PDB file of C-alpha atoms in Angstrom:
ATOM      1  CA  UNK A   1     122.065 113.578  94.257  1.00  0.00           C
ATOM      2  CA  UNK A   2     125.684 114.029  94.646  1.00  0.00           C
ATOM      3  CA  UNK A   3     125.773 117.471  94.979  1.00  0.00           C
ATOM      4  CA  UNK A   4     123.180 117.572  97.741  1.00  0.00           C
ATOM      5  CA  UNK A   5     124.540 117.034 101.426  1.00  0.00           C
ATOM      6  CA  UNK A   6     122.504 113.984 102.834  1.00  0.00           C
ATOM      7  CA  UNK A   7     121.126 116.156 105.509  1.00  0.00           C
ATOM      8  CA  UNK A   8     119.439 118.150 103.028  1.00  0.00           C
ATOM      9  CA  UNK A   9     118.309 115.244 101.228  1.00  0.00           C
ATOM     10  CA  UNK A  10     116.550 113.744 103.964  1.00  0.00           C
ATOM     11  CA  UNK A  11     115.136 117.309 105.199  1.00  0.00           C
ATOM     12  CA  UNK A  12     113.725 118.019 101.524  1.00  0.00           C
ATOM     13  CA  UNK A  13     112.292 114.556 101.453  1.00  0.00           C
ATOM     14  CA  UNK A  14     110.241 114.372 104.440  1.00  0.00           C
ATOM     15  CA  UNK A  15     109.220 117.948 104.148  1.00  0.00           C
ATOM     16  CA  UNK A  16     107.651 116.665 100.729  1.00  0.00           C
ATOM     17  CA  UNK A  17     106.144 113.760 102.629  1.00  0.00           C
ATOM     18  CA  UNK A  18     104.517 116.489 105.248  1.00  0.00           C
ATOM     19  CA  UNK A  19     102.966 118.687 102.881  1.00  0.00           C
ATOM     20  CA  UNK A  20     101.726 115.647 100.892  1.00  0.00           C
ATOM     21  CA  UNK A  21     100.067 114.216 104.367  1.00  0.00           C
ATOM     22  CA  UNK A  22      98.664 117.770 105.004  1.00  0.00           C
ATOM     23  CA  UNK A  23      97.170 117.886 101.383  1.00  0.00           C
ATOM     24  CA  UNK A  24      96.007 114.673 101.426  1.00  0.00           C
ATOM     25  CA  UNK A  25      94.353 115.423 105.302  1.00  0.00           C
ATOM     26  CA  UNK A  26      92.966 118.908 103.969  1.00  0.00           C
ATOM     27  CA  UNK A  27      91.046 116.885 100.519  1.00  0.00           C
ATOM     28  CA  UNK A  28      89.578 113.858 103.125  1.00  0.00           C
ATOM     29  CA  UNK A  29      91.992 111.363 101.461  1.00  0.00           C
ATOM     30  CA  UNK A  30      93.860 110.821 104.828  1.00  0.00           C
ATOM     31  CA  UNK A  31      91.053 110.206 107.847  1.00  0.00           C
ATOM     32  CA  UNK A  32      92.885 112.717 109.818  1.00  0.00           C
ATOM     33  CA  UNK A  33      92.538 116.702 110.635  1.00  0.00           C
ATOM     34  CA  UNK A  34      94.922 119.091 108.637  1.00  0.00           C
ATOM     35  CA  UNK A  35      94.678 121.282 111.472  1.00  0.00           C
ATOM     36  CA  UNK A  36      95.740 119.546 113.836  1.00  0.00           C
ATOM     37  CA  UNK A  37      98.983 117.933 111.389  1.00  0.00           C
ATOM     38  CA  UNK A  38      99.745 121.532 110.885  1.00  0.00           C
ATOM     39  CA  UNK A  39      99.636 121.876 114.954  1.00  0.00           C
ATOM     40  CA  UNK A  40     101.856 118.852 115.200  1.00  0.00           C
ATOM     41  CA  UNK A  41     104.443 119.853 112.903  1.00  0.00           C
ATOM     42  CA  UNK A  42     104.530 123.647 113.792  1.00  0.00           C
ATOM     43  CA  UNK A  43     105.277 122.147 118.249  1.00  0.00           C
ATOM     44  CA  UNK A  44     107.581 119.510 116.847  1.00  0.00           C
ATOM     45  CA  UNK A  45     109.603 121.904 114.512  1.00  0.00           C
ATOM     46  CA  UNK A  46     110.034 124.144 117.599  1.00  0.00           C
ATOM     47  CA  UNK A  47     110.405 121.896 120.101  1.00  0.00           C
ATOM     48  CA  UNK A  48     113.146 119.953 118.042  1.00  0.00           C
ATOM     49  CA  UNK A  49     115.218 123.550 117.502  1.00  0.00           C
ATOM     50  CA  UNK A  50     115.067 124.672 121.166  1.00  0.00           C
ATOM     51  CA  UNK A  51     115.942 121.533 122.518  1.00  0.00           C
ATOM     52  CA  UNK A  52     118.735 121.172 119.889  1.00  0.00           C
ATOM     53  CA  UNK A  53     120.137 124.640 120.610  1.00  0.00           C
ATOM     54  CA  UNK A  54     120.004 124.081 124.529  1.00  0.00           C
ATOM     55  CA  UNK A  55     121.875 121.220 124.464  1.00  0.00           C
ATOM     56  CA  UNK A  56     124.307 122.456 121.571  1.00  0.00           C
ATOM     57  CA  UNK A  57     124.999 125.308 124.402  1.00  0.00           C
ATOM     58  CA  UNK A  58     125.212 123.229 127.463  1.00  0.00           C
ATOM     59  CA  UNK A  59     127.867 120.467 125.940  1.00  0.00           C
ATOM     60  CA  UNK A  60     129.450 123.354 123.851  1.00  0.00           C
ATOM     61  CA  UNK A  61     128.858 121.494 120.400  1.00  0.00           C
ATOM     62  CA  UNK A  62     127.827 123.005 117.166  1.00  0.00           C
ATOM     63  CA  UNK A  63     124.161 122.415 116.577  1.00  0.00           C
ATOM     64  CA  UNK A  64     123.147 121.514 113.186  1.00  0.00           C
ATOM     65  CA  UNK A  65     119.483 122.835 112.272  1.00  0.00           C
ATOM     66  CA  UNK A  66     119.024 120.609 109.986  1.00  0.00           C
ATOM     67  CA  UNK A  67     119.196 117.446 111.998  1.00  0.00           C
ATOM     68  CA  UNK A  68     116.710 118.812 114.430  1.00  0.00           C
ATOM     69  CA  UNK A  69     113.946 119.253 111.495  1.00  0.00           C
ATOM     70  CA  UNK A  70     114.764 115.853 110.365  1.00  0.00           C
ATOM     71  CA  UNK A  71     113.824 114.208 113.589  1.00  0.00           C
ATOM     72  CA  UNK A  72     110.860 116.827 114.085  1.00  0.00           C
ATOM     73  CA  UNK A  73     109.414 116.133 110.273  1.00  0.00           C
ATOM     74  CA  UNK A  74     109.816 112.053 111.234  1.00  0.00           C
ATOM     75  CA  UNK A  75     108.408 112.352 114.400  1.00  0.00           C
ATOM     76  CA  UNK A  76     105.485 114.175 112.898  1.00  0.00           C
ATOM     77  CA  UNK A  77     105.125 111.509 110.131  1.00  0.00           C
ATOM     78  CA  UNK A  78     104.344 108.914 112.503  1.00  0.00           C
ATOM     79  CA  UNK A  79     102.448 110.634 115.682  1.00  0.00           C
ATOM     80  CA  UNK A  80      99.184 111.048 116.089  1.00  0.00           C
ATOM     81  CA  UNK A  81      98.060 114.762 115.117  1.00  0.00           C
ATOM     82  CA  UNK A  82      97.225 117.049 118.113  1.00  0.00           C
ATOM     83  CA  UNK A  83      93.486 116.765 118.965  1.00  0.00           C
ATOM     84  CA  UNK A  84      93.714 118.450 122.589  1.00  0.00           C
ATOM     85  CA  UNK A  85      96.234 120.574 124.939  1.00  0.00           C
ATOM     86  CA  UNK A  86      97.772 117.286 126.327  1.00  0.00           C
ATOM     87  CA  UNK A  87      98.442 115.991 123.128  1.00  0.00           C
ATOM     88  CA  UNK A  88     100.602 118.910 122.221  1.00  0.00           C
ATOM     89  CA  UNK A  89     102.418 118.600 125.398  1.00  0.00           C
ATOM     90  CA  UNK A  90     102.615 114.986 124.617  1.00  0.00           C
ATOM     91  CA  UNK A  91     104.115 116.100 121.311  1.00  0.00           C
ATOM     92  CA  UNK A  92     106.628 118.112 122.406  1.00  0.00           C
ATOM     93  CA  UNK A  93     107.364 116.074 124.912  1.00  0.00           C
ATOM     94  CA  UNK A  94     108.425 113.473 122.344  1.00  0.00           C
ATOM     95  CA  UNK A  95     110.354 116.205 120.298  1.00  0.00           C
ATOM     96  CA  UNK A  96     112.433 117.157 123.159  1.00  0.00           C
ATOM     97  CA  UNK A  97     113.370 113.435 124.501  1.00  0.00           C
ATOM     98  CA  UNK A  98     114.256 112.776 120.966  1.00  0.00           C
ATOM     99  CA  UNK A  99     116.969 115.553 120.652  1.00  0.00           C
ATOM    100  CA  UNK A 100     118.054 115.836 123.884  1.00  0.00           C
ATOM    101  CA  UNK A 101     119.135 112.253 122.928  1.00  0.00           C
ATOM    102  CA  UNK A 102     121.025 113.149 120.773  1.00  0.00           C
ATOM    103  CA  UNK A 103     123.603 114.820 122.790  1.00  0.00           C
ATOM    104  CA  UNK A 104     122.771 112.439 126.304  1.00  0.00           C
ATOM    105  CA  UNK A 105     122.954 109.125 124.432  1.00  0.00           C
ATOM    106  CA  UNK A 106     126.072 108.844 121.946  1.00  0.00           C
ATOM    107  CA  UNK A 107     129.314 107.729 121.981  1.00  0.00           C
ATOM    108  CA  UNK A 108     132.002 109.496 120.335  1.00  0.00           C
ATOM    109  CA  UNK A 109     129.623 111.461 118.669  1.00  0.00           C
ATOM    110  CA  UNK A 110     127.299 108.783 117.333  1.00  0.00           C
ATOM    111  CA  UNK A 111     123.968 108.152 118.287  1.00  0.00           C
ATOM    112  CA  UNK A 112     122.862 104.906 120.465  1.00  0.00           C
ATOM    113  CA  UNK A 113     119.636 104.735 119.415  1.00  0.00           C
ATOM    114  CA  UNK A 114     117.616 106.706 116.696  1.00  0.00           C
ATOM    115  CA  UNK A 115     116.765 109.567 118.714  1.00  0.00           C
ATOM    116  CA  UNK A 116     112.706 109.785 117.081  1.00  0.00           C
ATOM    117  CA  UNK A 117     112.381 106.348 117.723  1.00  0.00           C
ATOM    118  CA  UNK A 118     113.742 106.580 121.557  1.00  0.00           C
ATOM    119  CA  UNK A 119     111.125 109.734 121.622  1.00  0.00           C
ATOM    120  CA  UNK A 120     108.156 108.001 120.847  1.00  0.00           C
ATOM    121  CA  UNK A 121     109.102 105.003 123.050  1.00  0.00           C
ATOM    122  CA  UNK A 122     110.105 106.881 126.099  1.00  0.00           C
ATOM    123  CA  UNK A 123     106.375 108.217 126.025  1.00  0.00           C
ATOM    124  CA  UNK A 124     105.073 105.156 125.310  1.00  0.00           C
ATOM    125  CA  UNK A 125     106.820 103.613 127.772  1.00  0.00           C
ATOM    126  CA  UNK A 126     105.009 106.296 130.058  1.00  0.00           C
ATOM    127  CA  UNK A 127     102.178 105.594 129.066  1.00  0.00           C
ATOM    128  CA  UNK A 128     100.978 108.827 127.359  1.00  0.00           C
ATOM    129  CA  UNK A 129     101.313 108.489 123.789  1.00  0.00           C
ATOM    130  CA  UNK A 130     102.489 105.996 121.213  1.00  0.00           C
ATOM    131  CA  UNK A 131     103.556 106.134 117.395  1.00  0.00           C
ATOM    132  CA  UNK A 132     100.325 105.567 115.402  1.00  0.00           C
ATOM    133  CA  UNK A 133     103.187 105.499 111.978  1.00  0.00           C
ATOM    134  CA  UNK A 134      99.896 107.566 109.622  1.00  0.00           C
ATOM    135  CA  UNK A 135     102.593 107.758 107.038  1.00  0.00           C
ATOM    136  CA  UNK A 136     102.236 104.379 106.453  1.00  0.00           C
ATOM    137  CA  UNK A 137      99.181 104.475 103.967  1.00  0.00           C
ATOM    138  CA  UNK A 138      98.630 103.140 100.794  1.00  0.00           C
ATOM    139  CA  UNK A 139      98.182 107.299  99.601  1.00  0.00           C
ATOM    140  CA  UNK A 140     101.476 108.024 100.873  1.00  0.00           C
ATOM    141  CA  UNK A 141     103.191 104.388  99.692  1.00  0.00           C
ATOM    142  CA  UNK A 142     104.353 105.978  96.358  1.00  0.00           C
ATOM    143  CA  UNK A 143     106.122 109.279  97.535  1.00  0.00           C
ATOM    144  CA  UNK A 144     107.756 106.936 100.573  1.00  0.00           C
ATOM    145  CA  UNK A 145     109.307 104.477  97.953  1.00  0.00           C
ATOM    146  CA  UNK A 146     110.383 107.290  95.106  1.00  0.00           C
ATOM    147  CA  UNK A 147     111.763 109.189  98.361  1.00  0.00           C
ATOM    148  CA  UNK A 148     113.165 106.700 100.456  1.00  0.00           C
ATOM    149  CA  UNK A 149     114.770 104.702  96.783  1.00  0.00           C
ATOM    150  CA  UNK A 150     116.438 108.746  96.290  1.00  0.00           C
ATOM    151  CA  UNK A 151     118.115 108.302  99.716  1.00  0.00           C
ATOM    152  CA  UNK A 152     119.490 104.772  99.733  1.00  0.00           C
ATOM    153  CA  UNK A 153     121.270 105.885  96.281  1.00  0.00           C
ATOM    154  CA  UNK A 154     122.768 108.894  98.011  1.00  0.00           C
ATOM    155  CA  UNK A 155     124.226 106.925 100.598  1.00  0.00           C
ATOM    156  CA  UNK A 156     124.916 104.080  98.433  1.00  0.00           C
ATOM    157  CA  UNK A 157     123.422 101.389 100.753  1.00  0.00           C
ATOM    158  CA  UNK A 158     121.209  99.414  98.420  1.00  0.00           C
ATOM    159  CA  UNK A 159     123.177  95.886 100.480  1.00  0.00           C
ATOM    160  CA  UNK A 160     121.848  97.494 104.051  1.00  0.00           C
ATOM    161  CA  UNK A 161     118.233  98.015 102.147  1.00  0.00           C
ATOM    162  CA  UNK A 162     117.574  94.847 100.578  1.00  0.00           C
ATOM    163  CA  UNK A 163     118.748  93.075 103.562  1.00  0.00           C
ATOM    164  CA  UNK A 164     116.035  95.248 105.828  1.00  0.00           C
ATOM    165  CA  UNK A 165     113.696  94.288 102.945  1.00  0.00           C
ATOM    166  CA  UNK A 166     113.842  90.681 102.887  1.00  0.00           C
ATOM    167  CA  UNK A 167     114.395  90.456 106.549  1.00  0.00           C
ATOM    168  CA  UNK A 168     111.099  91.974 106.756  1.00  0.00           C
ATOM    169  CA  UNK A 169     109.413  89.705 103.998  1.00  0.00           C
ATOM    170  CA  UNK A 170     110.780  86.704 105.462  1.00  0.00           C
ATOM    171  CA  UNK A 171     109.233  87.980 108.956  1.00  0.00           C
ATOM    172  CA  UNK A 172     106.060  88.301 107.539  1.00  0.00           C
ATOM    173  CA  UNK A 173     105.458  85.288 106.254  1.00  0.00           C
ATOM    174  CA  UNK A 174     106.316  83.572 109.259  1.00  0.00           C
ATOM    175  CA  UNK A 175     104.235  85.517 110.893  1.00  0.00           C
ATOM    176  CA  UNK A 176     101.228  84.534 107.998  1.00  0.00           C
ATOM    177  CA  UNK A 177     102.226  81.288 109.021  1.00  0.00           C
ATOM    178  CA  UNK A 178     101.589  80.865 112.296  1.00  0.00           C
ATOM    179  CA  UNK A 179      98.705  83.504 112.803  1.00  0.00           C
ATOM    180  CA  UNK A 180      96.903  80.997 110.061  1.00  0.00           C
ATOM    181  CA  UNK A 181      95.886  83.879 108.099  1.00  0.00           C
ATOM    182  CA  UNK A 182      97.140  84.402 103.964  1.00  0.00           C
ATOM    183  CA  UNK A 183     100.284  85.107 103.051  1.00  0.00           C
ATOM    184  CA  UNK A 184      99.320  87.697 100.186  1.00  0.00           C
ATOM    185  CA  UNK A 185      96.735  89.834 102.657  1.00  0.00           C
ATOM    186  CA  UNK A 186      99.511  90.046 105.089  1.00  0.00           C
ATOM    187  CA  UNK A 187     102.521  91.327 102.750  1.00  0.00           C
ATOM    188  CA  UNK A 188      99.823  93.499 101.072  1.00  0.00           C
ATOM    189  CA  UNK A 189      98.661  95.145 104.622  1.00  0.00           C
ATOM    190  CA  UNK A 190     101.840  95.421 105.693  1.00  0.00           C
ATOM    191  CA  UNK A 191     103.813  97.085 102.807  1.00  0.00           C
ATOM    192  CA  UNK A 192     100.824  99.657 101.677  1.00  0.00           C
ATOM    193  CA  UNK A 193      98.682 100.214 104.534  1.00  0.00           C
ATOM    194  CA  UNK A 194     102.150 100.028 107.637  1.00  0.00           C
ATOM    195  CA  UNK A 195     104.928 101.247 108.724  1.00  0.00           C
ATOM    196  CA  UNK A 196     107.478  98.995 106.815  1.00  0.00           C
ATOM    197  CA  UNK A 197     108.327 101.407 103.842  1.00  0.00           C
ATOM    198  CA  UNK A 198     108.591 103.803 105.830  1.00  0.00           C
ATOM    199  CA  UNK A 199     110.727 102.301 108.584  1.00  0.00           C
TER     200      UNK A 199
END
């Protein structure tokens, strides 16, 4: 782990997660069409780099490749895949809000807001597309927590983790609460079948 920069941590580990939600697609374990995953990914990895090495250009700052195939491989994990022309454009759409973020929306070199995140919402907020989070299923729970557990020991955050964690438990069962419904079903749908791990 040490000897891995985090960038390429993070890039290995959701390219794992993408070919295991492309598998998974192609074998009918994931209700969704490995064709159009592979058309998702393939728009968002471009869409990512040419947005990434526009704005690198324009502001005159090194662009890292890496950091545009971790937002594309993210932003992939959690659209929708490509079913028709205007969801590809919606796709890229997302991919190039997202990095041109990036480089619009930071201050002193950090990011405001995670730029896939701010991607999905700007179209959302547009009304054209939303974050449907497919990685969030119980066959993709187990490579999320082996991948995700890799990543918080890299960066040595296990405090920032745990507090997400129970944050997010204690959340849930407030919301159990008050929705009337059980406790158990709630946690359960939540942490196998939604975005939580994930997140």
């Amino acid at each position: 782990l040490n000897d891995v920069p985090l960038y390429r941590w993070l890039l290995y580990g959701l390219t794992i997660l993408a070919v295991l939600g492309i598998g998974f697609s192609a074998i009918g374990v994931l209700s969704m069409s490995p064709v159009g995953l592979i058309i998702s990914l393939a728009l968002l990895l471009v869409s990512c780099w040419v947005t990434n090495e526009l704005f690198s250009r324009l502001f005159k700052i090194p662009a890292n490749i890496e950091s545009s195939y971790i937002t594309a491989f993210i932003l992939f994990l959690i659209m929708p895949p490509v079913a028709t022309v205007i969801g590809g454009a919606v796709v890229m759409l997302a991919g190039v809000s997202a990095m041109a973020s990036k480089y619009v929306l930071n201050v002193y070199g950090k990011h405001m807001f995670n730029p896939a995140a701010l991607g999905v919402f700007l179209i959302a907020l547009g009304g054209i597309g939303a974050a449907t989070w497919w990685v969030g299923s119980k066959v993709m729970f187990v490579p999320v927590v082996i991948l995700g557990l890799l990543i918080a020991r890299k960066v040595r955050r296990f405090d920032v983790f745990l507090a997400f964690v129970l944050g997010a438990i204690a959340a849930l069962i407030i919301e159990s609460y008050f929705s009337n419904l059980p406790m158990l079903d709630v946690l359960k749908s939540a942490i196998l079948s939604g975005p939580l791990v994930f997140f």
